[in-house]
Amino acid sequence: TVRQSTQQHFVVHLPPDRGERQLVRLLEALARAQADGPLPLDRVLLDLLRTLPQAGVVACVSSALPAGLPRAATALRARQVSLSVAHVSPAAQEPTQSSGPEAEITRALRGLGVTVQPVRLEHPGLPTDGDSAAEPAWDAWPARRAARSLTT
C-alpha cells in the first residue's frame, strides 16, 4: 500500500516476498518515487520508526546523506530493522574513497552494518532498451545487485 503521512512524504509498504516478483514490485515502487520531499532522510526514517514492524527491512534511495542518518540507523537497528541505502551521487568515485562529510557519514553507516551502495548517474555497462547483448552487464549493475539482495 502507498500512504501519505502528515509530513508530506510518501512511504511504500511492500508485503514480504521473494524472487523476481518482489524485484518487479520494488522497481515499480522506485519508478513512482519522487525526489522532492521536504524532509531530510534521517527525519523521514525517525518519523517512520513508530509504524515500522520490528525485524523489518528499509531500503532507501537518496542523493543526500544527512548528518543525522547514523543516528536514525542506530534507532532502526535497536528495533532490529535493517537499513540499505542506494546513494545516487553525481561524483565519479565511491564516497568512502573521497573525503568530506558524506564520506564520513558513509563510513559511520557502514560501521553500523548499514549497506550503502553508491549508484552513479552514468554507468558505462548499463544496457539500453533492446540491447540483449548487454544483459550480463545489467545483472552486474550495483543497483540491481542491491535490489536482488533485498528479495532473497
Coordinates of N, CA and C in Angstrom, one line a residue:
T1 N 0.8 -1.2 0.0 CA 0.0 0.0 0.0 C 0.9 1.2 0.0
V2 N 0.4 2.3 -0.5 CA 1.1 3.6 -0.5 C 0.2 4.5 0.3
R3 N 0.9 5.2 1.3 CA 0.2 6.2 2.1 C 1.0 7.4 2.1
Q4 N 0.3 8.5 2.4 CA 0.9 9.8 2.6 C 0.8 10.2 4.0
S5 N 1.9 10.6 4.6 CA 1.9 11.0 6.0 C 1.6 12.5 6.1
T6 N 1.5 12.9 7.4 CA 1.2 14.3 7.6 C 2.4 15.2 7.2
Q7 N 3.6 14.7 7.1 CA 4.7 15.5 6.8 C 4.9 15.5 5.2
Q8 N 4.0 15.0 4.5 CA 4.0 15.1 3.0 C 5.1 14.2 2.4
H9 N 5.5 13.1 3.0 CA 6.4 12.2 2.3 C 5.7 10.9 2.1
F10 N 6.0 10.2 1.0 CA 5.3 9.0 0.6 C 6.1 7.8 1.1
V11 N 5.4 6.8 1.6 CA 6.0 5.6 2.0 C 5.3 4.5 1.3
V12 N 6.1 3.6 0.7 CA 5.6 2.4 0.0 C 5.8 1.2 0.9
H13 N 4.8 0.5 1.3 CA 4.9 -0.7 2.1 C 4.7 -1.9 1.1
L14 N 5.7 -2.7 1.0 CA 5.5 -3.9 0.2 C 5.5 -5.1 1.1
P15 N 4.5 -6.0 0.9 CA 4.5 -7.3 1.7 C 5.7 -8.1 1.4
P16 N 6.2 -8.8 2.4 CA 7.3 -9.7 2.3 C 7.1 -10.7 1.2
D17 N 8.1 -10.9 0.3 CA 8.0 -11.9 -0.7 C 9.5 -12.1 -1.2
R18 N 9.7 -13.1 -2.0 CA 11.0 -13.5 -2.6 C 10.9 -13.6 -4.1
G19 N 12.1 -13.5 -4.6 CA 12.3 -13.8 -6.1 C 12.0 -12.6 -7.0
E20 N 11.9 -12.9 -8.3 CA 11.7 -11.9 -9.3 C 10.4 -11.1 -9.1
R21 N 9.4 -11.7 -8.6 CA 8.1 -11.0 -8.4 C 8.3 -9.8 -7.5
Q22 N 9.1 -10.0 -6.4 CA 9.4 -8.9 -5.5 C 10.3 -7.8 -6.1
L23 N 11.2 -8.3 -6.9 CA 12.1 -7.4 -7.6 C 11.3 -6.4 -8.5
V24 N 10.3 -7.0 -9.2 CA 9.5 -6.1 -10.1 C 8.7 -5.1 -9.2
R25 N 8.2 -5.6 -8.1 CA 7.4 -4.7 -7.2 C 8.3 -3.5 -6.7
L26 N 9.5 -3.9 -6.3 CA 10.5 -2.9 -5.9 C 10.8 -1.9 -6.9
L27 N 11.1 -2.3 -8.1 CA 11.4 -1.5 -9.2 C 10.2 -0.6 -9.6
E28 N 9.0 -1.1 -9.6 CA 7.8 -0.3 -9.9 C 7.6 0.8 -8.8
A29 N 7.8 0.4 -7.5 CA 7.8 1.4 -6.5 C 8.8 2.5 -6.7
L30 N 10.0 2.2 -7.1 CA 11.1 3.2 -7.3 C 10.7 4.0 -8.5
A31 N 10.0 3.5 -9.5 CA 9.7 4.3 -10.7 C 8.6 5.3 -10.3
R32 N 7.8 5.1 -9.3 CA 6.8 6.1 -8.9 C 7.4 7.1 -7.9
A33 N 8.5 6.8 -7.4 CA 9.1 7.7 -6.4 C 9.4 9.1 -6.9
Q34 N 9.2 10.1 -6.1 CA 9.5 11.5 -6.4 C 10.6 12.0 -5.5
A35 N 11.5 12.7 -6.0 CA 12.7 13.2 -5.3 C 12.5 14.7 -4.8
D36 N 11.3 14.9 -4.2 CA 11.1 16.3 -3.8 C 10.5 16.4 -2.4
G37 N 10.8 15.5 -1.6 CA 10.3 15.5 -0.2 C 10.9 16.7 0.6
P38 N 10.1 17.3 1.5 CA 10.6 18.4 2.2 C 11.5 18.1 3.4
L39 N 11.5 16.8 3.8 CA 12.3 16.4 5.0 C 13.6 15.7 4.6
P40 N 14.6 15.8 5.4 CA 15.8 15.0 5.1 C 15.5 13.5 5.5
L41 N 16.3 12.7 4.9 CA 16.1 11.2 5.0 C 16.1 10.8 6.5
D42 N 17.0 11.3 7.3 CA 17.1 10.9 8.7 C 15.8 11.2 9.4
R43 N 15.2 12.3 9.1 CA 13.9 12.7 9.8 C 12.8 11.8 9.3
V44 N 12.7 11.5 8.0 CA 11.7 10.6 7.5 C 11.8 9.2 8.2
L45 N 13.0 8.7 8.3 CA 13.2 7.4 9.0 C 12.8 7.4 10.4
L46 N 13.2 8.5 11.1 CA 12.8 8.6 12.5 C 11.3 8.7 12.7
D47 N 10.6 9.4 11.8 CA 9.1 9.5 11.8 C 8.5 8.2 11.5
L48 N 9.1 7.4 10.7 CA 8.6 6.1 10.3 C 8.8 5.0 11.4
L49 N 9.7 5.3 12.3 CA 10.1 4.3 13.3 C 8.9 3.9 14.1
R50 N 8.0 4.8 14.4 CA 6.8 4.4 15.2 C 5.9 3.4 14.5
T51 N 5.9 3.4 13.2 CA 5.0 2.5 12.5 C 5.6 1.3 11.8
L52 N 7.0 1.2 11.9 CA 7.7 0.0 11.3 C 7.6 -1.2 12.2
P53 N 7.3 -2.3 11.6 CA 7.4 -3.6 12.4 C 8.8 -3.9 12.8
Q54 N 8.9 -4.5 13.9 CA 10.2 -4.9 14.4 C 10.8 -6.0 13.4
A55 N 12.1 -6.0 13.3 CA 12.8 -7.0 12.4 C 12.4 -6.9 10.9
G56 N 12.2 -5.6 10.5 CA 11.9 -5.4 9.1 C 13.1 -5.0 8.3
V57 N 12.8 -4.5 7.1 CA 13.9 -4.0 6.2 C 13.4 -2.7 5.6
V58 N 14.3 -1.7 5.6 CA 14.0 -0.4 5.0 C 15.1 -0.2 3.9
A59 N 14.6 0.0 2.7 CA 15.5 0.3 1.5 C 15.2 1.8 1.1
C60 N 16.3 2.6 1.0 CA 16.2 4.0 0.6 C 17.0 4.3 -0.6
V61 N 16.5 5.2 -1.4 CA 17.3 5.8 -2.5 C 17.4 7.2 -2.2
S62 N 18.6 7.8 -2.1 CA 18.7 9.2 -1.8 C 20.0 9.8 -2.5
S63 N 19.9 11.1 -2.8 CA 21.0 11.7 -3.4 C 21.8 12.5 -2.3
A64 N 21.2 12.5 -1.0 CA 21.9 13.1 0.1 C 22.0 12.2 1.3
L65 N 23.1 12.3 2.0 CA 23.3 11.6 3.2 C 23.4 12.6 4.3
P66 N 22.3 12.9 5.0 CA 22.3 13.9 6.0 C 23.1 13.5 7.2
A67 N 23.6 14.5 8.0 CA 24.4 14.2 9.1 C 23.7 13.4 10.2
G68 N 22.4 13.4 10.3 CA 21.6 12.7 11.3 C 21.3 11.3 10.9
L69 N 21.8 10.8 9.7 CA 21.4 9.5 9.2 C 22.0 8.4 10.1
P70 N 23.3 8.5 10.6 CA 23.7 7.4 11.5 C 22.9 7.3 12.8
R71 N 22.4 8.4 13.3 CA 21.5 8.4 14.5 C 20.2 7.6 14.1
A72 N 19.6 7.9 13.0 CA 18.4 7.2 12.5 C 18.7 5.7 12.3
A73 N 19.9 5.4 11.8 CA 20.3 4.0 11.6 C 20.4 3.3 12.9
T74 N 20.9 4.0 13.9 CA 21.1 3.4 15.2 C 19.7 3.1 15.8
A75 N 18.8 4.0 15.7 CA 17.4 3.8 16.2 C 16.7 2.6 15.5
L76 N 16.9 2.5 14.1 CA 16.4 1.4 13.4 C 17.0 0.1 13.9
R77 N 18.3 0.1 14.1 CA 19.0 -1.1 14.5 C 18.5 -1.6 15.8
A78 N 18.1 -0.7 16.7 CA 17.6 -1.0 18.0 C 16.3 -1.8 17.9
R79 N 15.6 -1.5 16.9 CA 14.3 -2.2 16.6 C 14.5 -3.4 15.7
Q80 N 15.7 -3.8 15.4 CA 16.1 -4.9 14.6 C 15.6 -4.7 13.1
V81 N 15.6 -3.4 12.7 CA 15.2 -3.1 11.3 C 16.5 -2.8 10.6
S82 N 16.8 -3.6 9.5 CA 18.0 -3.4 8.7 C 17.7 -2.3 7.7
L83 N 18.8 -1.6 7.4 CA 18.7 -0.4 6.5 C 19.7 -0.6 5.3
S84 N 19.2 -0.3 4.1 CA 20.0 -0.3 2.9 C 19.8 1.0 2.3
V85 N 20.9 1.7 1.9 CA 20.8 3.0 1.2 C 21.5 2.9 -0.1
A86 N 20.7 3.2 -1.2 CA 21.4 3.4 -2.5 C 21.6 4.9 -2.6
H87 N 22.9 5.3 -2.6 CA 23.3 6.7 -2.6 C 23.5 7.1 -4.1
V88 N 22.6 7.9 -4.6 CA 22.8 8.3 -6.0 C 23.6 9.6 -6.0
S89 N 24.9 9.5 -6.4 CA 25.8 10.6 -6.4 C 26.3 11.0 -7.7
P90 N 26.4 12.2 -8.1 CA 27.0 12.6 -9.4 C 28.5 12.5 -9.3
A91 N 29.1 12.3 -8.2 CA 30.5 12.1 -8.1 C 31.0 10.9 -8.8
A92 N 32.2 11.0 -9.3 CA 32.8 9.9 -10.1 C 33.4 8.8 -9.3
Q93 N 33.5 9.0 -8.0 CA 34.1 8.0 -7.2 C 33.2 7.6 -6.0
E94 N 33.5 6.4 -5.5 CA 32.7 5.9 -4.3 C 33.0 6.8 -3.1
P95 N 31.9 7.1 -2.3 CA 32.0 8.1 -1.2 C 33.1 7.7 -0.2
T96 N 33.4 6.4 0.1 CA 34.4 6.1 1.0 C 35.8 6.3 0.5
Q97 N 36.0 6.6 -0.8 CA 37.3 6.9 -1.4 C 37.5 8.4 -1.4
S98 N 36.6 9.2 -1.0 CA 36.8 10.6 -1.0 C 36.8 11.1 0.4
S99 N 36.9 12.4 0.5 CA 36.9 13.0 1.8 C 35.7 13.9 1.9
G100 N 35.4 14.4 3.1 CA 34.3 15.3 3.3 C 33.2 14.7 4.1
P101 N 32.1 15.4 4.4 CA 31.0 15.0 5.3 C 30.3 13.7 4.8
E102 N 30.1 13.6 3.5 CA 29.3 12.4 3.0 C 30.2 11.1 3.2
A103 N 31.5 11.3 3.0 CA 32.4 10.1 3.1 C 32.4 9.7 4.6
E104 N 32.4 10.6 5.5 CA 32.4 10.3 6.9 C 31.1 9.6 7.3
I105 N 30.0 10.2 6.8 CA 28.7 9.6 7.1 C 28.6 8.2 6.5
T106 N 29.1 8.0 5.3 CA 29.1 6.6 4.7 C 29.9 5.6 5.6
R107 N 31.1 6.0 6.0 CA 31.9 5.2 6.9 C 31.1 4.9 8.2
A108 N 30.5 5.9 8.8 CA 29.7 5.7 10.0 C 28.6 4.7 9.8
L109 N 27.9 4.9 8.7 CA 26.8 4.0 8.4 C 27.2 2.5 8.2
R110 N 28.3 2.4 7.4 CA 28.8 1.0 7.2 C 29.3 0.4 8.5
G111 N 29.9 1.2 9.4 CA 30.3 0.8 10.7 C 29.1 0.3 11.6
L112 N 27.9 0.8 11.3 CA 26.7 0.3 12.0 C 26.0 -0.9 11.3
G113 N 26.7 -1.4 10.2 CA 26.1 -2.5 9.5 C 25.1 -2.1 8.4
V114 N 25.0 -0.8 8.1 CA 24.1 -0.4 7.0 C 24.8 -0.6 5.6
T115 N 24.1 -1.2 4.7 CA 24.5 -1.3 3.3 C 24.4 0.1 2.7
V116 N 25.5 0.6 2.2 CA 25.5 1.9 1.5 C 26.0 1.5 0.1
Q117 N 25.2 1.6 -0.9 CA 25.6 1.2 -2.3 C 25.6 2.5 -3.1
P118 N 26.8 2.9 -3.5 CA 26.9 4.1 -4.4 C 26.3 3.8 -5.8
V119 N 25.5 4.6 -6.3 CA 25.0 4.5 -7.6 C 25.3 5.7 -8.4
R120 N 26.0 5.5 -9.5 CA 26.3 6.7 -10.4 C 25.2 6.9 -11.4
L121 N 25.1 8.2 -11.7 CA 24.0 8.5 -12.7 C 24.3 8.0 -14.1
E122 N 25.6 7.9 -14.4 CA 26.0 7.3 -15.7 C 26.8 6.1 -15.4
H123 N 26.4 5.0 -16.0 CA 27.1 3.7 -15.8 C 27.4 3.1 -17.2
P124 N 28.7 2.9 -17.5 CA 29.1 2.5 -18.9 C 28.5 1.1 -19.3
G125 N 28.2 0.3 -18.3 CA 27.7 -1.0 -18.7 C 26.2 -1.2 -18.6
L126 N 25.5 0.0 -18.3 CA 24.0 -0.1 -18.3 C 23.5 -0.2 -19.6
P127 N 22.7 -1.3 -19.8 CA 22.2 -1.6 -21.2 C 21.0 -0.6 -21.5
T128 N 20.8 -0.4 -22.8 CA 19.7 0.4 -23.3 C 18.6 -0.6 -23.7
D129 N 17.4 -0.1 -23.9 CA 16.3 -0.9 -24.3 C 16.6 -1.7 -25.6
G130 N 16.3 -3.0 -25.6 CA 16.5 -3.8 -26.7 C 18.0 -4.3 -26.9
D131 N 18.8 -4.1 -26.0 CA 20.2 -4.5 -26.1 C 20.4 -5.8 -25.3
S132 N 20.1 -6.9 -25.9 CA 20.2 -8.2 -25.2 C 21.6 -8.6 -25.0
A133 N 22.5 -8.1 -25.7 CA 24.0 -8.5 -25.5 C 24.5 -7.9 -24.2
A134 N 23.8 -6.8 -23.7 CA 24.3 -6.1 -22.5 C 23.6 -6.7 -21.3
E135 N 22.7 -7.7 -21.4 CA 22.0 -8.3 -20.3 C 23.0 -8.7 -19.1
P136 N 24.1 -9.3 -19.4 CA 25.0 -9.6 -18.3 C 25.5 -8.4 -17.5
A137 N 25.7 -7.3 -18.2 CA 26.1 -6.0 -17.6 C 25.0 -5.5 -16.7
W138 N 23.7 -5.7 -17.1 CA 22.6 -5.3 -16.3 C 22.5 -6.1 -15.1
D139 N 22.7 -7.4 -15.1 CA 22.7 -8.2 -13.9 C 23.8 -7.9 -13.0
A140 N 24.9 -7.3 -13.5 CA 26.1 -7.0 -12.6 C 26.0 -5.6 -12.1
W141 N 25.0 -4.8 -12.6 CA 24.9 -3.4 -12.2 C 24.7 -3.3 -10.7
P142 N 25.4 -2.5 -10.0 CA 25.3 -2.4 -8.5 C 23.9 -2.2 -7.9
A143 N 23.1 -1.4 -8.6 CA 21.7 -1.1 -8.0 C 20.9 -2.4 -8.2
R144 N 21.1 -3.1 -9.3 CA 20.3 -4.4 -9.5 C 20.7 -5.4 -8.4
R145 N 22.1 -5.5 -8.2 CA 22.5 -6.4 -7.2 C 21.9 -6.0 -5.8
A146 N 21.9 -4.7 -5.5 CA 21.4 -4.3 -4.2 C 19.9 -4.6 -4.1
A147 N 19.1 -4.5 -5.2 CA 17.7 -4.8 -5.2 C 17.5 -6.3 -5.1
R148 N 18.3 -7.1 -5.7 CA 18.2 -8.5 -5.6 C 18.5 -9.0 -4.2
S149 N 19.5 -8.3 -3.5 CA 19.8 -8.7 -2.1 C 18.6 -8.5 -1.2
L150 N 17.7 -7.6 -1.6 CA 16.5 -7.3 -0.7 C 15.5 -8.4 -0.9
T151 N 15.5 -9.1 -2.0 CA 14.5 -10.1 -2.3 C 14.8 -11.5 -2.0
T152 N 16.0 -11.8 -1.5 CA 16.4 -13.1 -1.1 C 16.6 -13.3 0.4

